[in-house]
């Protein structure tokens, strides 16, 4: 429950900072340029779903190996995961470069902003190389139940991004320069995570690619089973701004409006991580110990707590949608409150 508490606090802090940041960016650049930022971010985010299910599989099996002190299996699993993440990273780069060379015509990007759009996509491709290679560090920290420390790192990029927004507004920097700085803020926690991880493992021995498929195929088979579930749950949120940028008559403006609605509701989608991220390694180790009573008691308590915490904000947002959007983005959200209320009703129904 300590890890759950820190996870909730960090997620709330992250959402609060983003909640403040988006109106600042929207009012500074306008809907069209902000929509371009949204679409490029969604492109990169959607491609990250190529690994859907793999992080959960790594945490589950790594936590079991740690509980059973199978350190050699842990090393092999991590090195094999690094190889697979590296391959996915190269695929990510190839797709983004393809968009820059050929696929940009599918998006309703204003001609005067086309060069900036291409530069932003190339920057996202370059940043994805570091992201994909080192994202296994997050899963290892969760497996070692270092969730409380990892949760504190969640808010760091958002804080840096907020400071960067103030600099951009002060010196009136263009929107593509803002996006480059935003990418750097997202990569900032990587050295800190590696520094923390060295308390648990030898980084040189573990964080280099290897291939031990015979030892790790169960982990990846489990991850593959989760792939379709994770894709169906998360792909829609990333695909919506992409499709709007390609098909909507207003193009990038529609993508920006969707992002405003999504940011208001994001707290509801992130609530699940308050409970699932800290719970997964703990439950895995309890299963390894055959402590079924602990598993049943904890699952019931966390399910009841999650239900109670979720219902109140859903109802509040649905009832106060117009006022919330007026305070949030002013007159730019006048036509969106009906859609926000419908979204909340659908959330309750699900």
Short mmCIF file of C-alpha atoms in Angstrom, two decimals:
data_model
loop_
_atom_site.label_atom_id
_atom_site.label_comp_id
_atom_site.label_asym_id
_atom_site.label_seq_id
_atom_site.Cartn_x
_atom_site.Cartn_y
_atom_site.Cartn_z
CA UNK A 1 0.00 0.00 0.00
CA UNK A 2 2.99 2.33 0.44
CA UNK A 3 3.91 1.84 -3.21
CA UNK A 4 0.28 2.38 -4.22
CA UNK A 5 0.18 5.64 -2.26
CA UNK A 6 3.32 6.99 -3.93
CA UNK A 7 2.05 5.88 -7.34
CA UNK A 8 -1.22 7.76 -6.80
CA UNK A 9 0.53 10.91 -5.53
CA UNK A 10 2.93 10.95 -8.47
CA UNK A 11 0.21 10.37 -11.03
CA UNK A 12 -1.93 13.14 -9.54
CA UNK A 13 1.07 15.50 -9.60
CA UNK A 14 1.84 14.54 -13.20
CA UNK A 15 -1.75 15.08 -14.31
CA UNK A 16 -2.03 18.38 -12.44
CA UNK A 17 1.11 19.72 -14.13
CA UNK A 18 -0.05 18.57 -17.56
CA UNK A 19 -3.47 20.05 -16.83
CA UNK A 20 -1.79 23.42 -16.30
CA UNK A 21 0.62 23.04 -19.22
CA UNK A 22 -1.84 22.34 -22.02
CA UNK A 23 -3.76 25.66 -21.85
CA UNK A 24 -0.44 27.53 -21.76
CA UNK A 25 0.73 25.79 -24.93
CA UNK A 26 -2.68 25.98 -26.62
CA UNK A 27 -3.11 29.71 -26.07
CA UNK A 28 0.48 30.47 -27.10
CA UNK A 29 0.59 28.50 -30.37
CA UNK A 30 -3.10 28.26 -31.26
CA UNK A 31 -5.12 25.16 -32.10
CA UNK A 32 -3.51 24.44 -35.47
CA UNK A 33 0.12 24.40 -34.35
CA UNK A 34 -0.78 22.68 -31.08
CA UNK A 35 -2.65 20.08 -33.14
CA UNK A 36 0.57 19.32 -35.04
CA UNK A 37 2.33 18.69 -31.71
CA UNK A 38 -0.53 16.39 -30.68
CA UNK A 39 -0.39 14.37 -33.90
CA UNK A 40 3.41 13.89 -33.80
CA UNK A 41 3.20 12.86 -30.14
CA UNK A 42 0.41 10.41 -30.98
CA UNK A 43 2.43 8.90 -33.84
CA UNK A 44 5.33 8.19 -31.50
CA UNK A 45 2.99 6.97 -28.75
CA UNK A 46 1.13 4.61 -31.06
CA UNK A 47 4.35 3.00 -32.25
CA UNK A 48 5.33 2.42 -28.62
CA UNK A 49 2.33 0.07 -28.46
CA UNK A 50 4.41 -2.38 -30.51
CA UNK A 51 5.71 -3.52 -27.12
CA UNK A 52 2.21 -3.84 -25.62
CA UNK A 53 2.17 -6.69 -23.12
CA UNK A 54 5.95 -7.06 -22.99
CA UNK A 55 6.52 -4.82 -19.91
CA UNK A 56 3.95 -6.79 -17.91
CA UNK A 57 5.57 -10.06 -18.95
CA UNK A 58 9.01 -8.80 -17.93
CA UNK A 59 7.79 -7.59 -14.52
CA UNK A 60 5.89 -10.80 -13.81
CA UNK A 61 8.74 -13.16 -14.65
CA UNK A 62 11.52 -10.94 -13.27
CA UNK A 63 9.70 -10.64 -9.94
CA UNK A 64 9.40 -14.41 -9.81
CA UNK A 65 13.10 -14.92 -10.57
CA UNK A 66 14.02 -12.38 -7.90
CA UNK A 67 11.79 -14.10 -5.33
CA UNK A 68 13.39 -17.46 -6.15
CA UNK A 69 16.89 -15.90 -6.39
CA UNK A 70 17.42 -17.14 -9.94
CA UNK A 71 19.86 -14.38 -10.79
CA UNK A 72 21.23 -16.03 -13.93
CA UNK A 73 17.72 -16.36 -15.37
CA UNK A 74 17.11 -12.70 -14.54
CA UNK A 75 20.25 -11.69 -16.43
CA UNK A 76 19.28 -13.76 -19.47
CA UNK A 77 15.73 -12.44 -19.46
CA UNK A 78 16.87 -8.82 -19.27
CA UNK A 79 19.45 -9.19 -22.04
CA UNK A 80 16.96 -10.94 -24.32
CA UNK A 81 14.38 -8.23 -23.61
CA UNK A 82 16.95 -5.57 -24.52
CA UNK A 83 17.53 -7.25 -27.88
CA UNK A 84 13.83 -7.38 -28.59
CA UNK A 85 13.31 -3.76 -27.52
CA UNK A 86 16.21 -2.73 -29.78
CA UNK A 87 14.57 -4.44 -32.77
CA UNK A 88 11.27 -2.73 -32.01
CA UNK A 89 13.11 0.58 -31.71
CA UNK A 90 14.61 0.18 -35.17
CA UNK A 91 11.15 -0.64 -36.57
CA UNK A 92 9.85 2.51 -34.84
CA UNK A 93 12.59 4.63 -36.47
CA UNK A 94 11.98 3.10 -39.91
CA UNK A 95 8.24 3.86 -39.76
CA UNK A 96 8.76 7.46 -38.64
CA UNK A 97 11.37 8.06 -41.35
CA UNK A 98 8.91 6.59 -43.85
CA UNK A 99 6.30 9.12 -42.71
CA UNK A 100 8.79 11.96 -43.23
CA UNK A 101 9.67 10.77 -46.75
CA UNK A 102 6.33 9.52 -48.04
CA UNK A 103 3.50 9.47 -45.49
CA UNK A 104 3.31 13.16 -44.63
CA UNK A 105 0.82 13.70 -47.47
CA UNK A 106 -1.80 11.76 -45.51
CA UNK A 107 -1.99 14.47 -42.84
CA UNK A 108 -3.72 17.83 -43.16
CA UNK A 109 -0.61 19.80 -42.28
CA UNK A 110 -0.68 23.44 -43.44
CA UNK A 111 1.94 23.97 -46.20
CA UNK A 112 3.71 26.66 -44.18
CA UNK A 113 4.21 24.18 -41.29
CA UNK A 114 5.21 21.11 -43.31
CA UNK A 115 8.98 21.53 -42.77
CA UNK A 116 8.50 21.88 -39.01
CA UNK A 117 6.26 18.77 -39.01
CA UNK A 118 8.98 16.71 -40.70
CA UNK A 119 11.67 17.98 -38.31
CA UNK A 120 9.50 17.06 -35.34
CA UNK A 121 8.90 13.52 -36.63
CA UNK A 122 12.65 13.04 -37.21
CA UNK A 123 13.35 14.25 -33.67
CA UNK A 124 10.80 11.75 -32.35
CA UNK A 125 12.57 8.99 -34.30
CA UNK A 126 15.95 9.93 -32.78
CA UNK A 127 14.54 10.08 -29.24
CA UNK A 128 12.84 6.71 -29.65
CA UNK A 129 16.23 4.97 -29.94
CA UNK A 130 17.11 5.89 -26.35
CA UNK A 131 13.56 5.32 -25.12
CA UNK A 132 13.29 1.78 -26.49
CA UNK A 133 16.72 0.64 -25.33
CA UNK A 134 16.44 1.84 -21.74
CA UNK A 135 12.72 1.32 -21.06
CA UNK A 136 13.54 -2.09 -19.57
CA UNK A 137 14.96 -0.20 -16.56
CA UNK A 138 11.42 0.77 -15.56
CA UNK A 139 10.26 -2.85 -15.57
CA UNK A 140 13.24 -3.97 -13.47
CA UNK A 141 12.65 -1.28 -10.85
CA UNK A 142 9.02 -2.40 -10.59
CA UNK A 143 10.10 -6.04 -10.31
CA UNK A 144 12.43 -5.10 -7.44
CA UNK A 145 9.41 -3.36 -5.83
CA UNK A 146 11.16 0.01 -6.05
CA UNK A 147 7.87 1.52 -7.19
CA UNK A 148 7.84 4.31 -4.60
CA UNK A 149 11.11 5.75 -5.95
CA UNK A 150 10.09 5.18 -9.58
CA UNK A 151 6.79 6.94 -8.96
CA UNK A 152 8.63 10.06 -7.81
CA UNK A 153 10.35 10.17 -11.19
CA UNK A 154 7.03 10.35 -13.03
CA UNK A 155 6.51 14.01 -12.21
CA UNK A 156 10.07 15.08 -13.12
CA UNK A 157 9.58 15.34 -16.92
CA UNK A 158 6.30 17.19 -16.40
CA UNK A 159 7.98 19.72 -14.08
CA UNK A 160 10.80 20.27 -16.57
CA UNK A 161 8.28 20.57 -19.40
CA UNK A 162 6.36 23.23 -17.47
CA UNK A 163 9.57 25.21 -16.98
CA UNK A 164 10.37 24.81 -20.68
CA UNK A 165 6.91 26.12 -21.60
CA UNK A 166 7.56 29.27 -19.58
CA UNK A 167 10.88 29.76 -21.40
CA UNK A 168 9.17 29.24 -24.78
CA UNK A 169 6.49 31.79 -23.94
CA UNK A 170 9.02 34.27 -22.57
CA UNK A 171 11.22 34.20 -25.71
CA UNK A 172 8.44 33.39 -28.21
CA UNK A 173 10.16 30.28 -29.56
CA UNK A 174 8.53 28.37 -32.46
CA UNK A 175 6.40 25.30 -31.79
CA UNK A 176 8.83 22.78 -33.28
CA UNK A 177 11.59 24.03 -30.95
CA UNK A 178 9.19 23.56 -28.03
CA UNK A 179 8.63 19.96 -29.13
CA UNK A 180 12.38 19.27 -29.28
CA UNK A 181 12.76 20.53 -25.73
CA UNK A 182 9.80 18.44 -24.63
CA UNK A 183 11.50 15.31 -25.98
CA UNK A 184 14.62 16.12 -23.96
CA UNK A 185 12.59 16.53 -20.76
CA UNK A 186 11.07 13.09 -21.35
CA UNK A 187 14.53 11.50 -21.63
CA UNK A 188 15.93 13.23 -18.53
CA UNK A 189 14.94 10.50 -16.00
CA UNK A 190 16.88 7.77 -17.85
CA UNK A 191 20.29 8.41 -16.17
CA UNK A 192 18.60 8.65 -12.76
CA UNK A 193 16.82 5.33 -13.29
CA UNK A 194 20.08 3.65 -14.28
CA UNK A 195 21.78 5.09 -11.19
CA UNK A 196 18.99 3.68 -9.02
CA UNK A 197 19.01 0.31 -10.77
CA UNK A 198 22.71 -0.22 -10.05
CA UNK A 199 21.73 -0.74 -6.40
CA UNK A 200 20.02 -3.97 -7.45
CA UNK A 201 22.01 -5.39 -10.37
CA UNK A 202 25.30 -5.09 -12.24
CA UNK A 203 24.43 -2.78 -15.13
CA UNK A 204 27.32 -3.90 -17.33
CA UNK A 205 26.34 -7.56 -17.01
CA UNK A 206 22.61 -7.02 -17.52
CA UNK A 207 22.12 -4.01 -19.81
CA UNK A 208 23.72 -5.33 -22.96
CA UNK A 209 21.84 -7.17 -25.69
CA UNK A 210 21.82 -10.94 -25.75
CA UNK A 211 19.63 -13.73 -27.05
CA UNK A 212 18.56 -16.59 -24.79
CA UNK A 213 15.28 -17.54 -26.41
CA UNK A 214 15.24 -21.10 -25.09
CA UNK A 215 15.32 -19.80 -21.51
CA UNK A 216 12.90 -16.90 -21.99
CA UNK A 217 10.27 -18.10 -24.45
CA UNK A 218 7.69 -18.54 -21.65
CA UNK A 219 8.04 -14.87 -20.73
CA UNK A 220 7.50 -13.70 -24.31
CA UNK A 221 4.67 -16.18 -24.90
CA UNK A 222 2.93 -14.73 -21.84
CA UNK A 223 3.57 -11.20 -23.16
CA UNK A 224 2.21 -12.12 -26.59
CA UNK A 225 -0.99 -13.30 -24.94
CA UNK A 226 -1.40 -9.82 -23.43
CA UNK A 227 -0.56 -8.02 -26.67
CA UNK A 228 -4.04 -8.08 -28.20
CA UNK A 229 -5.66 -7.05 -24.90
CA UNK A 230 -3.25 -4.15 -24.39
CA UNK A 231 -3.61 -3.00 -28.00
CA UNK A 232 -7.41 -2.98 -27.83
CA UNK A 233 -7.35 -0.95 -24.61
CA UNK A 234 -4.68 1.61 -25.54
CA UNK A 235 -4.56 1.87 -29.33
CA UNK A 236 -7.78 3.85 -29.58
CA UNK A 237 -6.46 6.74 -27.48
CA UNK A 238 -3.34 7.04 -29.64
CA UNK A 239 -5.13 6.48 -32.95
CA UNK A 240 -7.84 9.11 -32.46
CA UNK A 241 -5.64 12.21 -32.94
CA UNK A 242 -3.83 10.50 -35.83
CA UNK A 243 -7.10 9.70 -37.62
CA UNK A 244 -8.45 13.19 -36.89
CA UNK A 245 -5.28 14.72 -38.33
CA UNK A 246 -5.73 12.61 -41.48
CA UNK A 247 -9.49 12.58 -42.03
CA UNK A 248 -11.20 15.43 -40.15
CA UNK A 249 -12.18 18.46 -42.19
CA UNK A 250 -10.54 20.79 -39.67
CA UNK A 251 -7.42 18.58 -39.51
CA UNK A 252 -5.02 19.64 -36.79
CA UNK A 253 -7.65 21.76 -35.02
CA UNK A 254 -9.76 18.63 -34.43
CA UNK A 255 -6.70 16.82 -33.06
CA UNK A 256 -6.07 19.70 -30.65
CA UNK A 257 -9.69 19.63 -29.44
CA UNK A 258 -9.49 15.90 -28.82
CA UNK A 259 -6.33 16.40 -26.78
CA UNK A 260 -8.11 18.92 -24.57
CA UNK A 261 -10.92 16.43 -23.87
CA UNK A 262 -8.50 13.57 -23.32
CA UNK A 263 -6.41 15.55 -20.84
CA UNK A 264 -9.49 16.26 -18.71
CA UNK A 265 -10.32 12.55 -18.62
CA UNK A 266 -6.76 11.25 -18.37
CA UNK A 267 -6.90 10.91 -14.60
CA UNK A 268 -9.51 8.17 -15.05
CA UNK A 269 -7.35 6.21 -17.47
CA UNK A 270 -4.26 6.50 -15.28
CA UNK A 271 -6.02 5.47 -12.07
CA UNK A 272 -5.55 1.82 -12.99
CA UNK A 273 -1.77 2.22 -12.77
CA UNK A 274 -2.10 3.43 -9.17
CA UNK A 275 -3.12 -0.10 -8.30
CA UNK A 276 -1.79 -2.39 -11.05
CA UNK A 277 1.85 -1.22 -11.15
CA UNK A 278 2.65 -1.71 -7.43
CA UNK A 279 0.42 -4.79 -7.16
CA UNK A 280 1.89 -6.92 -9.96
CA UNK A 281 5.30 -7.78 -8.41
CA UNK A 282 3.78 -8.21 -4.93
CA UNK A 283 1.10 -10.62 -6.18
CA UNK A 284 3.60 -12.51 -8.33
CA UNK A 285 5.83 -13.17 -5.32
CA UNK A 286 2.79 -14.17 -3.23
CA UNK A 287 1.81 -16.70 -5.90
CA UNK A 288 5.38 -18.02 -5.95
CA UNK A 289 5.07 -18.55 -2.15
CA UNK A 290 1.63 -20.19 -2.61
CA UNK A 291 0.13 -17.57 -0.30
CA UNK A 292 -3.37 -17.76 -1.77
CA UNK A 293 -5.01 -16.13 1.24
CA UNK A 294 -2.90 -12.99 0.78
CA UNK A 295 -3.73 -12.91 -2.94
CA UNK A 296 -7.49 -13.16 -2.37
CA UNK A 297 -7.54 -10.64 0.48
CA UNK A 298 -5.44 -8.09 -1.39
CA UNK A 299 -7.35 -8.47 -4.67
CA UNK A 300 -10.68 -7.87 -2.91
CA UNK A 301 -9.42 -4.85 -0.96
CA UNK A 302 -7.81 -3.20 -3.98
CA UNK A 303 -10.84 -3.81 -6.23
CA UNK A 304 -13.18 -2.21 -3.70
CA UNK A 305 -10.82 0.74 -3.21
CA UNK A 306 -10.43 1.27 -6.97
CA UNK A 307 -14.21 1.31 -7.49
CA UNK A 308 -14.84 3.82 -4.70
CA UNK A 309 -12.08 6.18 -5.87
CA UNK A 310 -13.12 6.08 -9.56
CA UNK A 311 -16.86 6.76 -9.33
CA UNK A 312 -16.68 10.23 -7.76
CA UNK A 313 -14.50 12.00 -10.38
CA UNK A 314 -16.46 10.41 -13.25
CA UNK A 315 -19.79 11.78 -11.99
CA UNK A 316 -18.26 15.16 -11.12
CA UNK A 317 -16.75 15.64 -14.60
CA UNK A 318 -19.99 14.57 -16.34
CA UNK A 319 -22.12 17.03 -14.35
CA UNK A 320 -19.69 19.98 -14.46
CA UNK A 321 -18.28 19.47 -17.99
CA UNK A 322 -19.13 22.96 -19.29
CA UNK A 323 -17.71 24.77 -16.27
CA UNK A 324 -14.57 22.62 -16.23
CA UNK A 325 -13.80 23.36 -19.89
CA UNK A 326 -14.55 27.07 -19.46
CA UNK A 327 -12.04 27.30 -16.62
CA UNK A 328 -9.56 25.09 -18.45
CA UNK A 329 -9.34 26.56 -21.97
CA UNK A 330 -11.83 29.44 -21.97
CA UNK A 331 -13.92 30.05 -25.08
CA UNK A 332 -11.91 27.52 -27.12
CA UNK A 333 -13.83 24.73 -25.35
CA UNK A 334 -17.36 26.11 -25.78
CA UNK A 335 -18.49 23.35 -28.16
CA UNK A 336 -16.79 20.45 -26.40
CA UNK A 337 -18.70 20.07 -23.12
CA UNK A 338 -21.44 17.85 -24.60
CA UNK A 339 -18.84 15.41 -25.92
CA UNK A 340 -17.08 15.37 -22.57
CA UNK A 341 -20.33 14.49 -20.77
CA UNK A 342 -21.03 11.69 -23.27
CA UNK A 343 -17.49 10.37 -22.75
CA UNK A 344 -18.05 10.20 -18.99
CA UNK A 345 -21.38 8.40 -19.41
CA UNK A 346 -19.66 5.85 -21.64
CA UNK A 347 -16.94 5.46 -19.02
CA UNK A 348 -19.55 4.71 -16.34
CA UNK A 349 -21.22 2.21 -18.65
CA UNK A 350 -17.96 0.38 -19.25
#
